[in-house]
Tab-separated table of C-alpha atoms and ligand atoms in Angstrom:
chain	number	residue	atom	x	y	z
A	1	MET	CA	24.081	-3.761	35.388
A	2	THR	CA	26.996	-3.697	32.958
A	3	TYR	CA	26.052	-0.399	31.374
A	4	PHE	CA	24.734	2.778	32.946
A	5	PRO	CA	21.895	4.192	30.843
A	6	ILE	CA	22.029	7.899	30.111
A	7	PHE	CA	20.509	10.258	27.546
A	8	LEU	CA	23.101	12.481	25.921
A	9	LYS	CA	22.519	16.038	24.852
A	10	LEU	CA	24.119	16.281	21.433
A	11	GLN	CA	22.686	19.486	19.978
A	12	ASP	CA	25.427	21.157	17.929
A	13	LYS	CA	28.099	18.768	19.198
A	14	HIS	CA	30.649	17.470	16.742
A	15	CYS	CA	30.342	13.758	16.209
A	16	LEU	CA	32.422	11.566	13.937
A	17	VAL	CA	31.127	8.579	12.039
A	18	VAL	CA	33.817	6.428	10.442
A	19	GLY	CA	32.509	4.376	7.532
A	20	GLY	CA	30.273	4.908	4.534
A	21	GLY	CA	27.994	1.848	4.453
A	22	PRO	CA	24.439	1.227	5.620
A	23	VAL	CA	25.350	0.936	9.312
A	24	ALA	CA	27.244	4.207	9.218
A	25	ALA	CA	24.279	5.765	7.444
A	26	ARG	CA	21.864	4.563	10.116
A	27	LYS	CA	24.010	5.879	12.935
A	28	THR	CA	24.399	9.167	11.104
A	29	GLN	CA	20.627	9.505	10.836
A	30	GLN	CA	20.235	8.896	14.549
A	31	LEU	CA	22.872	11.467	15.444
A	32	LEU	CA	21.265	14.008	13.126
A	33	ALA	CA	17.873	13.359	14.719
A	34	ALA	CA	19.423	14.363	18.037
A	35	GLY	CA	20.719	17.600	16.530
A	36	ALA	CA	24.396	16.657	16.312
A	37	LYS	CA	26.841	18.095	13.789
A	38	VAL	CA	27.996	14.974	12.001
A	39	VAL	CA	31.251	14.465	10.169
A	40	VAL	CA	31.496	11.284	8.114
A	41	VAL	CA	34.898	9.993	7.084
A	42	ALA	CA	35.281	7.246	4.472
A	43	PRO	CA	36.846	6.866	1.040
A	44	GLU	CA	33.358	6.152	-0.342
A	45	ILE	CA	29.836	6.675	0.947
A	46	GLU	CA	26.509	5.118	-0.024
A	47	SER	CA	23.791	7.077	-1.732
A	48	SER	CA	21.764	8.034	1.338
A	49	LEU	CA	24.865	9.586	2.900
A	50	MET	CA	25.648	11.272	-0.400
A	51	LYS	CA	22.223	12.898	-0.325
A	52	LEU	CA	22.872	14.165	3.204
A	53	LYS	CA	26.159	15.568	2.022
A	54	GLU	CA	24.544	17.302	-0.936
A	55	SER	CA	21.879	18.851	1.257
A	56	LYS	CA	24.655	19.942	3.616
A	57	GLN	CA	23.254	18.024	6.543
A	58	ILE	CA	26.601	16.322	7.121
A	59	HIS	CA	30.208	17.199	6.526
A	60	TYR	CA	31.930	14.551	4.414
A	61	LEU	CA	35.675	13.853	4.493
A	62	GLU	CA	36.450	11.762	1.424
A	63	GLN	CA	39.554	9.990	2.732
A	64	LEU	CA	40.829	7.122	4.830
A	65	TYR	CA	40.471	7.589	8.571
A	66	ASP	CA	43.474	8.869	10.466
A	67	GLU	CA	43.857	9.987	14.035
A	68	SER	CA	43.626	13.663	13.138
A	69	CYS	CA	39.935	13.130	12.330
A	70	LEU	CA	39.306	12.883	16.071
A	71	GLN	CA	40.231	16.486	16.624
A	72	ASN	CA	37.419	18.605	18.098
A	73	MET	CA	35.096	15.622	18.284
A	74	GLU	CA	33.003	14.744	21.318
A	75	LEU	CA	31.709	11.397	20.232
A	76	VAL	CA	32.868	8.795	17.749
A	77	ILE	CA	31.181	5.874	16.067
A	78	ALA	CA	33.414	3.325	14.355
A	79	ALA	CA	31.262	1.728	11.713
A	80	THR	CA	33.662	0.380	9.116
A	81	ASP	CA	33.659	-3.282	8.112
A	82	ASP	CA	37.288	-3.620	9.216
A	83	MET	CA	37.266	-4.943	12.812
A	84	GLN	CA	40.924	-4.103	13.352
A	85	LEU	CA	40.489	-0.552	12.167
A	86	ASN	CA	37.388	-0.145	14.364
A	87	ASP	CA	39.400	-1.302	17.375
A	88	ASP	CA	42.245	1.096	16.582
A	89	ILE	CA	39.792	3.985	16.304
A	90	ALA	CA	38.338	3.028	19.696
A	91	LYS	CA	41.770	2.897	21.328
A	92	GLN	CA	42.767	6.293	19.976
A	93	ALA	CA	39.431	7.838	20.960
A	94	LYS	CA	39.651	6.442	24.469
A	95	LEU	CA	43.104	7.936	24.929
A	96	LYS	CA	41.518	11.292	24.185
A	97	ASN	CA	38.641	10.581	26.635
A	98	LEU	CA	36.109	10.617	23.827
A	99	LEU	CA	32.901	8.678	23.932
A	100	VAL	CA	33.268	5.898	21.380
A	101	ASN	CA	31.034	3.169	20.074
A	102	VAL	CA	32.154	0.307	17.904
A	103	VAL	CA	29.336	-1.272	15.979
A	104	ASP	CA	29.189	-5.045	16.373
A	105	ASN	CA	31.817	-5.011	19.126
A	106	PRO	CA	30.423	-3.486	22.310
A	107	GLU	CA	33.491	-4.506	24.336
A	108	SER	CA	35.808	-2.357	22.341
A	109	GLY	CA	34.083	1.026	22.820
A	110	THR	CA	32.935	3.038	25.837
A	111	PHE	CA	29.222	3.051	25.074
A	112	ILE	CA	26.604	1.085	23.195
A	113	THR	CA	23.461	2.346	21.532
A	114	PRO	CA	20.034	1.071	22.469
A	115	SER	CA	17.013	0.182	20.374
A	116	VAL	CA	14.834	3.249	20.496
A	117	ILE	CA	11.122	3.976	20.527
A	118	ASP	CA	10.813	7.604	19.613
A	119	ARG	CA	7.693	9.412	20.802
A	120	SER	CA	9.608	12.619	21.320
A	121	PRO	CA	9.871	14.044	23.859
A	122	VAL	CA	9.214	10.561	25.265
A	123	ILE	CA	12.062	8.225	24.403
A	124	VAL	CA	12.174	4.577	25.366
A	125	ALA	CA	15.590	2.986	25.030
A	126	ILE	CA	16.135	-0.765	25.230
A	127	SER	CA	19.394	-2.560	25.641
A	128	THR	CA	20.457	-6.153	26.117
A	129	SER	CA	23.939	-4.929	27.098
A	130	GLY	CA	25.172	-6.125	23.738
A	131	ALA	CA	23.957	-9.696	24.265
A	132	SER	CA	21.465	-9.672	21.432
A	133	PRO	CA	20.523	-6.666	19.359
A	134	VAL	CA	17.822	-8.776	17.676
A	135	LEU	CA	16.185	-9.459	21.023
A	136	ALA	CA	16.216	-5.742	21.761
A	137	ARG	CA	14.592	-5.069	18.419
A	138	LEU	CA	11.873	-7.674	19.035
A	139	LEU	CA	11.175	-6.198	22.431
A	140	ARG	CA	10.986	-2.801	20.855
A	141	ALA	CA	8.417	-4.009	18.327
A	142	ARG	CA	6.259	-5.299	21.160
A	143	LEU	CA	6.428	-2.067	23.065
A	144	GLU	CA	5.776	-0.031	19.933
A	145	SER	CA	2.357	-1.641	19.772
A	146	LEU	CA	1.579	-0.766	23.385
A	147	ILE	CA	2.613	2.855	23.413
A	148	PRO	CA	0.136	5.090	21.620
A	149	SER	CA	1.726	6.821	18.674
A	150	SER	CA	0.788	10.243	20.029
A	151	TYR	CA	2.331	9.675	23.443
A	152	GLY	CA	4.778	12.454	22.693
A	153	LYS	CA	1.921	14.861	22.064
A	154	LEU	CA	0.590	14.067	25.524
A	155	ALA	CA	3.968	14.749	27.109
A	156	THR	CA	4.279	18.056	25.283
A	157	LEU	CA	0.818	19.183	26.355
A	158	ILE	CA	1.208	18.361	30.003
A	159	ALA	CA	4.669	19.871	30.188
A	160	ARG	CA	2.933	23.181	29.507
A	161	PHE	CA	0.632	22.630	32.472
A	162	ARG	CA	3.135	21.449	35.053
A	163	ASP	CA	3.307	24.696	36.960
A	164	LYS	CA	-0.440	25.205	36.891
A	165	ILE	CA	-1.016	21.724	38.212
A	166	LYS	CA	1.571	22.216	40.937
A	167	HIS	CA	-0.176	25.377	41.964
A	168	ARG	CA	-3.619	23.790	41.844
A	169	PHE	CA	-2.550	20.748	43.906
A	170	PRO	CA	0.067	21.902	46.413
A	171	ASP	CA	-0.269	18.622	48.284
A	172	MET	CA	2.111	16.082	46.775
A	173	LYS	CA	-0.156	13.100	47.233
A	174	GLU	CA	-3.123	14.791	45.655
A	175	ARG	CA	-0.945	16.002	42.850
A	176	ARG	CA	0.281	12.526	42.123
A	177	GLN	CA	-3.271	11.235	42.110
A	178	TYR	CA	-4.254	13.935	39.688
A	179	TRP	CA	-1.351	13.132	37.387
A	180	GLU	CA	-2.262	9.489	37.374
A	181	GLN	CA	-5.836	10.282	36.531
A	182	LEU	CA	-4.801	12.741	33.865
A	183	LEU	CA	-2.438	10.376	32.118
A	184	GLN	CA	-4.903	7.508	32.025
A	185	GLY	CA	-8.119	9.427	31.598
A	186	PRO	CA	-10.131	11.253	28.999
A	187	VAL	CA	-7.625	14.043	28.383
A	188	ALA	CA	-5.027	11.518	27.267
A	189	GLU	CA	-7.501	9.467	25.287
A	190	MET	CA	-8.828	12.537	23.519
A	191	LEU	CA	-5.318	13.415	22.430
A	192	TYR	CA	-4.657	9.914	21.128
A	193	ALA	CA	-7.921	10.063	19.216
A	194	GLY	CA	-6.957	13.358	17.597
A	195	GLN	CA	-9.385	15.521	19.616
A	196	ASP	CA	-6.666	17.966	20.660
A	197	LYS	CA	-8.961	20.909	21.222
A	198	ASN	CA	-11.366	18.970	23.434
A	199	ALA	CA	-8.445	17.627	25.454
A	200	LEU	CA	-7.167	21.104	26.124
A	201	THR	CA	-10.602	22.421	27.067
A	202	LEU	CA	-11.218	19.553	29.451
A	203	LEU	CA	-7.810	19.925	31.075
A	204	GLU	CA	-8.415	23.612	31.646
A	205	LYS	CA	-11.888	22.938	33.012
A	206	GLN	CA	-10.535	20.330	35.428
A	207	LEU	CA	-7.974	22.744	36.775
A	208	GLU	CA	-10.623	25.385	37.387
A	209	GLN	CA	-12.793	23.090	39.515
A	210	GLU	CA	-13.035	24.145	43.126
A	211	SER	CA	-13.246	20.851	44.973
A	212	ASP	CA	-10.082	19.361	46.424
A	213	LEU	CA	-10.050	16.333	44.230
A	214	VAL	CA	-11.082	16.663	40.659
A	215	LYS	CA	-14.148	14.566	39.988
A	216	PRO	CA	-13.276	11.938	37.418
A	217	THR	CA	-14.847	12.613	34.046
A	218	GLY	CA	-16.602	9.625	32.583
A	219	GLU	CA	-16.228	8.808	28.933
A	220	VAL	CA	-17.325	6.228	26.430
A	221	TYR	CA	-15.255	4.345	23.898
A	222	LEU	CA	-17.250	2.791	21.120
A	223	VAL	CA	-14.902	0.099	19.931
A	224	GLY	CA	-14.990	-2.284	16.994
A	225	GLY	CA	-13.752	-5.700	18.040
A	226	GLY	CA	-13.465	-7.130	14.533
A	227	PRO	CA	-15.076	-10.316	13.248
A	228	GLY	CA	-13.716	-12.801	15.772
A	229	ASP	CA	-10.001	-13.489	15.585
A	230	PRO	CA	-8.482	-11.507	18.500
A	231	ASP	CA	-5.365	-10.875	16.417
A	232	LEU	CA	-7.460	-8.598	14.237
A	233	LEU	CA	-8.041	-6.081	17.024
A	234	THR	CA	-6.426	-2.700	16.592
A	235	PHE	CA	-3.745	-1.550	19.030
A	236	ARG	CA	-6.089	1.154	20.244
A	237	ALA	CA	-8.964	-1.255	20.820
A	238	LEU	CA	-6.762	-3.497	22.921
A	239	ARG	CA	-5.377	-0.625	24.950
A	240	LEU	CA	-8.833	0.730	25.744
A	241	MET	CA	-10.082	-2.752	26.596
A	242	GLN	CA	-7.342	-2.951	29.159
A	243	GLN	CA	-8.141	0.294	30.851
A	244	ALA	CA	-11.950	0.453	30.851
A	245	ASP	CA	-13.845	0.282	34.157
A	246	VAL	CA	-16.912	-1.285	32.624
A	247	VAL	CA	-17.484	-3.115	29.360
A	248	LEU	CA	-20.790	-3.625	27.565
A	249	TYR	CA	-20.627	-6.318	24.916
A	250	ASP	CA	-23.075	-8.292	22.870
A	251	ARG	CA	-23.430	-11.730	21.448
A	252	LEU	CA	-21.398	-11.028	18.345
A	253	VAL	CA	-18.214	-10.291	20.227
A	254	ALA	CA	-16.149	-13.477	20.266
A	255	PRO	CA	-15.434	-14.867	23.762
A	256	ALA	CA	-11.705	-14.853	22.989
A	257	ILE	CA	-11.973	-11.086	22.585
A	258	VAL	CA	-13.992	-10.509	25.753
A	259	GLU	CA	-11.211	-12.439	27.509
A	260	LEU	CA	-8.806	-9.616	26.716
A	261	VAL	CA	-10.774	-7.065	28.709
A	262	ARG	CA	-9.112	-5.917	31.944
A	263	LYS	CA	-9.655	-8.621	34.527
A	264	ASP	CA	-11.281	-6.448	37.180
A	265	ALA	CA	-13.497	-4.499	34.798
A	266	GLU	CA	-17.224	-4.939	35.232
A	267	ARG	CA	-18.680	-6.824	32.264
A	268	ILE	CA	-22.247	-6.318	31.156
A	269	TYR	CA	-23.733	-8.635	28.561
A	270	VAL	CA	-26.354	-6.817	26.552
A	271	GLY	CA	-27.396	-9.709	24.334
A	272	LYS	CA	-28.787	-8.943	20.898
A	273	ALA	CA	-29.575	-12.296	19.380
A	274	ARG	CA	-31.916	-11.812	16.428
A	275	ASN	CA	-35.344	-10.783	17.689
A	276	LYS	CA	-34.503	-11.317	21.348
A	277	HIS	CA	-32.565	-8.390	22.574
A	278	THR	CA	-31.557	-8.892	26.186
A	279	LEU	CA	-31.538	-5.137	26.599
A	280	PRO	CA	-33.524	-3.024	24.161
A	281	GLN	CA	-31.427	-0.556	22.196
A	282	ASP	CA	-32.744	2.529	23.990
A	283	LYS	CA	-31.865	0.965	27.350
A	284	ILE	CA	-28.327	0.295	26.129
A	285	ASN	CA	-28.025	3.890	24.965
A	286	GLN	CA	-29.240	5.149	28.353
A	287	LEU	CA	-26.982	2.779	30.284
A	288	LEU	CA	-23.940	4.167	28.479
A	289	VAL	CA	-24.942	7.662	29.544
A	290	ASP	CA	-25.631	6.662	33.165
A	291	LEU	CA	-22.363	4.793	33.616
A	292	ALA	CA	-20.331	7.615	32.123
A	293	LYS	CA	-22.088	10.109	34.401
A	294	GLN	CA	-20.829	8.073	37.353
A	295	GLY	CA	-17.336	8.967	36.174
A	296	LYS	CA	-16.576	5.581	34.642
A	297	ARG	CA	-14.566	4.755	31.584
A	298	VAL	CA	-17.139	2.819	29.649
A	299	LEU	CA	-16.232	0.609	26.748
A	300	ARG	CA	-18.947	-0.368	24.342
A	301	LEU	CA	-17.497	-3.326	22.506
A	302	LYS	CA	-19.110	-4.246	19.205
A	303	GLY	CA	-18.481	-6.943	16.652
A	304	GLY	CA	-16.764	-5.860	13.451
A	305	ASP	CA	-16.885	-2.119	12.906
A	306	PRO	CA	-19.244	-0.032	15.057
A	307	PHE	CA	-20.361	2.101	12.123
A	308	ILE	CA	-21.199	-0.756	9.774
A	309	PHE	CA	-24.596	-2.258	10.630
A	310	GLY	CA	-23.599	-1.748	14.239
A	311	ARG	CA	-26.045	0.942	15.337
A	312	GLY	CA	-22.982	2.770	16.580
A	313	GLY	CA	-24.417	6.052	15.383
A	314	GLU	CA	-27.537	5.637	17.524
A	315	GLU	CA	-25.532	4.791	20.611
A	316	ILE	CA	-23.366	7.853	20.489
A	317	ASP	CA	-26.213	10.138	19.553
A	318	LEU	CA	-27.458	10.183	23.133
A	319	LEU	CA	-23.913	10.610	24.463
A	320	SER	CA	-23.463	13.652	22.347
A	321	GLU	CA	-26.778	15.091	23.557
A	322	ASN	CA	-25.584	14.594	27.136
A	323	ASN	CA	-22.164	16.135	26.464
A	324	ILE	CA	-20.359	12.960	27.373
A	325	PRO	CA	-16.930	12.667	25.809
A	326	PHE	CA	-16.667	9.701	23.498
A	327	HIS	CA	-14.638	8.405	20.664
A	328	VAL	CA	-15.030	5.649	18.155
A	329	VAL	CA	-12.474	3.024	17.229
A	330	PRO	CA	-13.002	1.350	13.870
A	331	GLY	CA	-12.722	-2.399	13.588
A	332	ILE	CA	-12.301	-4.837	10.746
A	333	THR	CA	-15.802	-5.338	9.454
A	334	SER	CA	-16.964	-8.902	8.929
A	335	ALA	CA	-17.336	-8.510	5.160
A	336	SER	CA	-13.656	-7.778	4.920
A	337	GLY	CA	-12.559	-10.252	7.598
A	338	CYS	CA	-14.698	-13.144	6.350
A	339	ALA	CA	-13.915	-12.616	2.680
A	340	THR	CA	-10.199	-12.437	3.355
A	341	TYR	CA	-10.142	-15.505	5.596
A	342	ALA	CA	-12.210	-17.388	3.029
A	343	GLY	CA	-9.803	-16.491	0.231
A	344	ILE	CA	-12.258	-14.251	-1.636
A	345	PRO	CA	-11.016	-10.830	-2.737
A	346	LEU	CA	-13.984	-8.462	-2.514
A	347	THR	CA	-12.837	-6.608	-5.607
A	348	HIS	CA	-10.794	-7.799	-8.555
A	349	ARG	CA	-9.795	-6.008	-11.734
A	350	ASP	CA	-11.393	-8.713	-13.905
A	351	TYR	CA	-14.516	-9.526	-11.913
A	352	ALA	CA	-15.716	-6.743	-9.659
A	353	GLN	CA	-15.064	-3.019	-9.636
A	354	SER	CA	-17.287	-2.360	-6.676
A	355	CYS	CA	-18.502	-4.039	-3.553
A	356	THR	CA	-21.790	-3.296	-1.842
A	357	PHE	CA	-22.493	-4.012	1.813
A	358	ILE	CA	-26.128	-4.793	2.393
A	359	THR	CA	-28.229	-6.091	5.220
A	360	GLY	CA	-30.408	-9.108	4.652
A	361	HIS	CA	-32.307	-8.506	7.867
A	362	LEU	CA	-35.606	-8.606	6.065
A	363	LYS	CA	-38.747	-7.698	7.944
A	364	ASP	CA	-41.902	-9.730	7.144
A	365	GLY	CA	-40.585	-10.868	3.812
A	366	SER	CA	-40.837	-7.346	2.411
A	367	THR	CA	-37.698	-5.432	1.580
A	368	ASN	CA	-36.816	-2.046	0.298
A	369	LEU	CA	-33.479	-3.038	-1.189
A	370	ASN	CA	-32.649	-1.635	-4.577
A	371	TRP	CA	-32.792	-4.994	-6.395
A	372	PRO	CA	-32.168	-3.751	-9.948
A	373	ALA	CA	-28.924	-2.113	-8.771
A	374	LEU	CA	-27.867	-5.172	-6.779
A	375	ALA	CA	-28.389	-7.447	-9.763
A	376	GLN	CA	-25.886	-5.538	-11.911
A	377	PRO	CA	-22.794	-7.414	-13.129
A	378	GLN	CA	-19.151	-6.672	-12.181
A	379	GLN	CA	-19.818	-6.126	-8.520
A	380	THR	CA	-19.649	-8.068	-5.272
A	381	LEU	CA	-22.436	-8.181	-2.707
A	382	ALA	CA	-21.574	-8.715	0.931
A	383	VAL	CA	-24.724	-9.538	2.828
A	384	TYR	CA	-24.852	-9.058	6.589
A	385	MET	CA	-27.537	-10.716	8.706
A	386	GLY	CA	-28.699	-12.634	5.676
A	387	THR	CA	-29.105	-16.192	6.971
A	388	HIS	CA	-32.835	-15.867	7.519
A	389	GLY	CA	-33.787	-14.260	4.243
A	390	LEU	CA	-31.783	-16.330	1.783
A	391	ASP	CA	-34.768	-17.483	-0.260
A	392	ILE	CA	-35.912	-13.902	-0.828
A	393	LEU	CA	-32.392	-12.739	-1.567
A	394	SER	CA	-31.832	-15.468	-4.112
A	395	ARG	CA	-35.264	-15.099	-5.724
A	396	GLU	CA	-35.169	-11.305	-6.032
A	397	LEU	CA	-31.640	-11.127	-7.393
A	398	ILE	CA	-32.455	-13.686	-10.101
A	399	LYS	CA	-35.763	-12.017	-10.852
A	400	HIS	CA	-33.931	-8.743	-11.435
A	401	GLY	CA	-31.434	-10.239	-13.843
A	402	LEU	CA	-28.537	-11.738	-11.915
A	403	PRO	CA	-27.617	-15.032	-13.638
A	404	GLU	CA	-28.645	-18.049	-11.562
A	405	SER	CA	-25.162	-19.499	-11.831
A	406	THR	CA	-23.438	-16.486	-10.231
A	407	PRO	CA	-21.042	-17.900	-7.619
A	408	ALA	CA	-21.919	-17.309	-3.973
A	409	ALA	CA	-20.411	-18.283	-0.644
A	410	ILE	CA	-21.607	-18.522	2.909
A	411	VAL	CA	-18.910	-17.855	5.486
A	412	GLN	CA	-20.031	-18.969	8.922
A	413	GLN	CA	-18.166	-17.741	12.009
A	414	GLY	CA	-15.522	-16.234	9.792
A	415	THR	CA	-11.939	-15.689	11.021
A	416	THR	CA	-12.434	-18.015	14.001
A	417	SER	CA	-11.318	-21.610	14.481
A	418	GLU	CA	-14.947	-22.558	13.745
A	419	GLN	CA	-14.981	-20.953	10.313
A	420	ARG	CA	-16.872	-22.843	7.606
A	421	VAL	CA	-17.101	-21.810	3.972
A	422	TYR	CA	-19.917	-23.215	1.841
A	423	LEU	CA	-19.764	-22.581	-1.887
A	424	SER	CA	-22.917	-22.237	-3.896
A	425	THR	CA	-24.563	-20.377	-6.731
A	426	VAL	CA	-27.002	-17.609	-6.114
A	427	LYS	CA	-29.820	-19.994	-7.060
A	428	ASP	CA	-28.772	-22.720	-4.616
A	429	LEU	CA	-28.088	-20.479	-1.636
A	430	PRO	CA	-31.210	-21.452	0.339
A	431	GLU	CA	-30.663	-25.143	-0.317
A	432	ILE	CA	-26.955	-25.104	0.564
A	433	SER	CA	-27.781	-23.211	3.738
A	434	ASN	CA	-30.373	-25.831	4.742
A	435	GLN	CA	-28.086	-28.691	3.855
A	436	HIS	CA	-25.377	-27.444	6.189
A	437	ASP	CA	-27.718	-26.055	8.788
A	438	VAL	CA	-26.066	-22.641	8.518
A	439	LYS	CA	-26.371	-20.452	11.594
A	440	PRO	CA	-25.565	-16.833	12.336
A	441	PRO	CA	-23.219	-15.145	12.371
A	442	SER	CA	-22.715	-15.787	8.685
A	443	MET	CA	-21.692	-13.561	5.832
A	444	ILE	CA	-23.016	-14.150	2.335
A	445	ILE	CA	-20.777	-13.136	-0.524
A	446	ILE	CA	-22.173	-13.051	-4.036
A	447	GLY	CA	-20.280	-12.344	-7.250
A	448	GLU	CA	-17.754	-13.709	-9.722
A	449	VAL	CA	-14.928	-13.090	-7.204
A	450	VAL	CA	-16.177	-16.134	-5.272
A	451	SER	CA	-14.845	-18.356	-8.067
A	452	LEU	CA	-11.316	-17.360	-7.007
A	453	GLN	CA	-11.804	-19.012	-3.632
A	454	GLU	CA	-10.668	-22.416	-4.816
A	455	LYS	CA	-7.249	-21.058	-5.702
A	456	LEU	CA	-6.833	-18.460	-2.975
A	457	ALA	CA	-8.157	-20.135	0.163
A	458	TRP	CA	-5.369	-20.002	2.722
A	459	PHE	CA	-7.018	-20.275	6.116
A	460	SER	CA	-7.954	-23.788	7.146
A	461	PRO	CA	-8.916	-24.139	10.785
A	462	PRO	CA	-8.913	-27.703	12.138
A	463	ARG	CA	-12.184	-29.570	11.681
B	501	SAH	N1	-20.774	-4.254	12.915
B	501	SAH	C1	-20.605	-5.591	12.425
B	501	SAH	C2	-21.865	-6.149	11.807
B	501	SAH	C3	-22.992	-6.333	12.736
B	501	SAH	S1	-24.381	-7.035	11.961
B	501	SAH	C4	-19.447	-5.621	11.435
B	501	SAH	O1	-18.940	-4.565	11.036
B	501	SAH	O2	-19.048	-6.705	11.063
B	501	SAH	C5	-24.184	-8.715	12.341
B	501	SAH	C6	-23.834	-9.524	11.124
B	501	SAH	O3	-22.453	-9.445	10.852
B	501	SAH	C7	-24.071	-11.005	11.281
B	501	SAH	O4	-25.417	-11.344	11.091
B	501	SAH	C8	-23.213	-11.570	10.181
B	501	SAH	O5	-23.802	-11.422	8.926
B	501	SAH	C9	-22.025	-10.638	10.249
B	501	SAH	N2	-20.921	-11.225	11.055
B	501	SAH	C10	-20.403	-10.735	12.169
B	501	SAH	N3	-19.388	-11.508	12.605
B	501	SAH	C11	-19.274	-12.514	11.725
B	501	SAH	C12	-18.428	-13.644	11.599
B	501	SAH	N4	-17.460	-13.895	12.477
B	501	SAH	N5	-18.606	-14.478	10.562
B	501	SAH	C13	-19.561	-14.217	9.642
B	501	SAH	N6	-20.384	-13.178	9.699
B	501	SAH	C14	-20.252	-12.320	10.721
């Protein structure tokens, strides 16, 4: 290890930044964030530094650097574009035993600055010991996606409870177990999901329990897995998928997404092909409750978004009745995913000022859709579960005034490597579907915006 990592306390310490360009400005911002009193010396400074000067957040010396600037300083950053000058500053600072950093020349100073992930009070600092700042930045970007944005909030909350927890679990081993459970369990998840009050209540309740080891509290995450491409998962979805004890998923969830679930999690397939549900909906609802009552972290993984034709509302209804903590993670809904991957903007200033999501899951040929409204011009229709009712859809829309020639598209298995886009008119939809033997899952998009597809298509999976 070439460098020894430390975290410096800089509140109210005098720090000198030499230079007035963008690098100096960035370093100044970082020092200010740590509460330092920053003096900037340079004959000229860029506008962001000027603003800091005007709002009296920094002290600006409008002059060339000379050694006297080092007086009373505790830390120095040489950030001019003159390498020689930077080196001289470092030498002089070192003679005075000051901490000094030279940007772009780690050898010359006494310390280097890391790439930082700030979830204050949690700070993650990454260094490549000066070998490659870009590598450090890339690594940082990866970690940023893994660490929940409200990690700091969690740290702040539990800091308040440290003594209580110590008192409640005098035995070190038990205490550690409790901490582990706390940091990976419902209290943490509730905080990340913005349920601060519930998190606090649950934490307090846990600490009041009599038994030696706190019984784990089960919880349910209702998670949208998006339309198929695993890259379209949210950070939160992925994180929960990797920590759940048991996962219930249905046919619509792409195998590539199920793959990302924690390897040793129990996986329960609950089916849901059209008309042949492997598990009836009420059984799924009950299963979620039962598993959570066993203290498990249960992930209900759904295609697209759980609240868009996903029966998500029904599933959490029973959870709520049973007082089981749950939260819902939105996903990219297939209308949005499929349209985008097909090169069809759902709205467009010239062609469509609104977009309506409808279900084409038509029972016995009868429907209660509002056909006159759906046949209006200047809108886009995104039809879910429509493959089996295309003849009715086409007939009714035309009957209610939509021109036969209105462009339409069928997007089959959108966003995946199997995606197929079939262009049609509203009149020819049933025929085009037969011709290509279209199968679910497919999204039907109807409206003038479909005509843009030819120009805008960008995604072309191998055939
Ligand atoms: N909650 C889901 C929708 C469930 S209804 C969501 O928000 O997307 C199921 C319907 O979604 C399917 O019949 C089909 O119309 C559509 N769908 C889901 N995934 C799809 C995909 N990859 N390609 C095309 N359509 C899809």
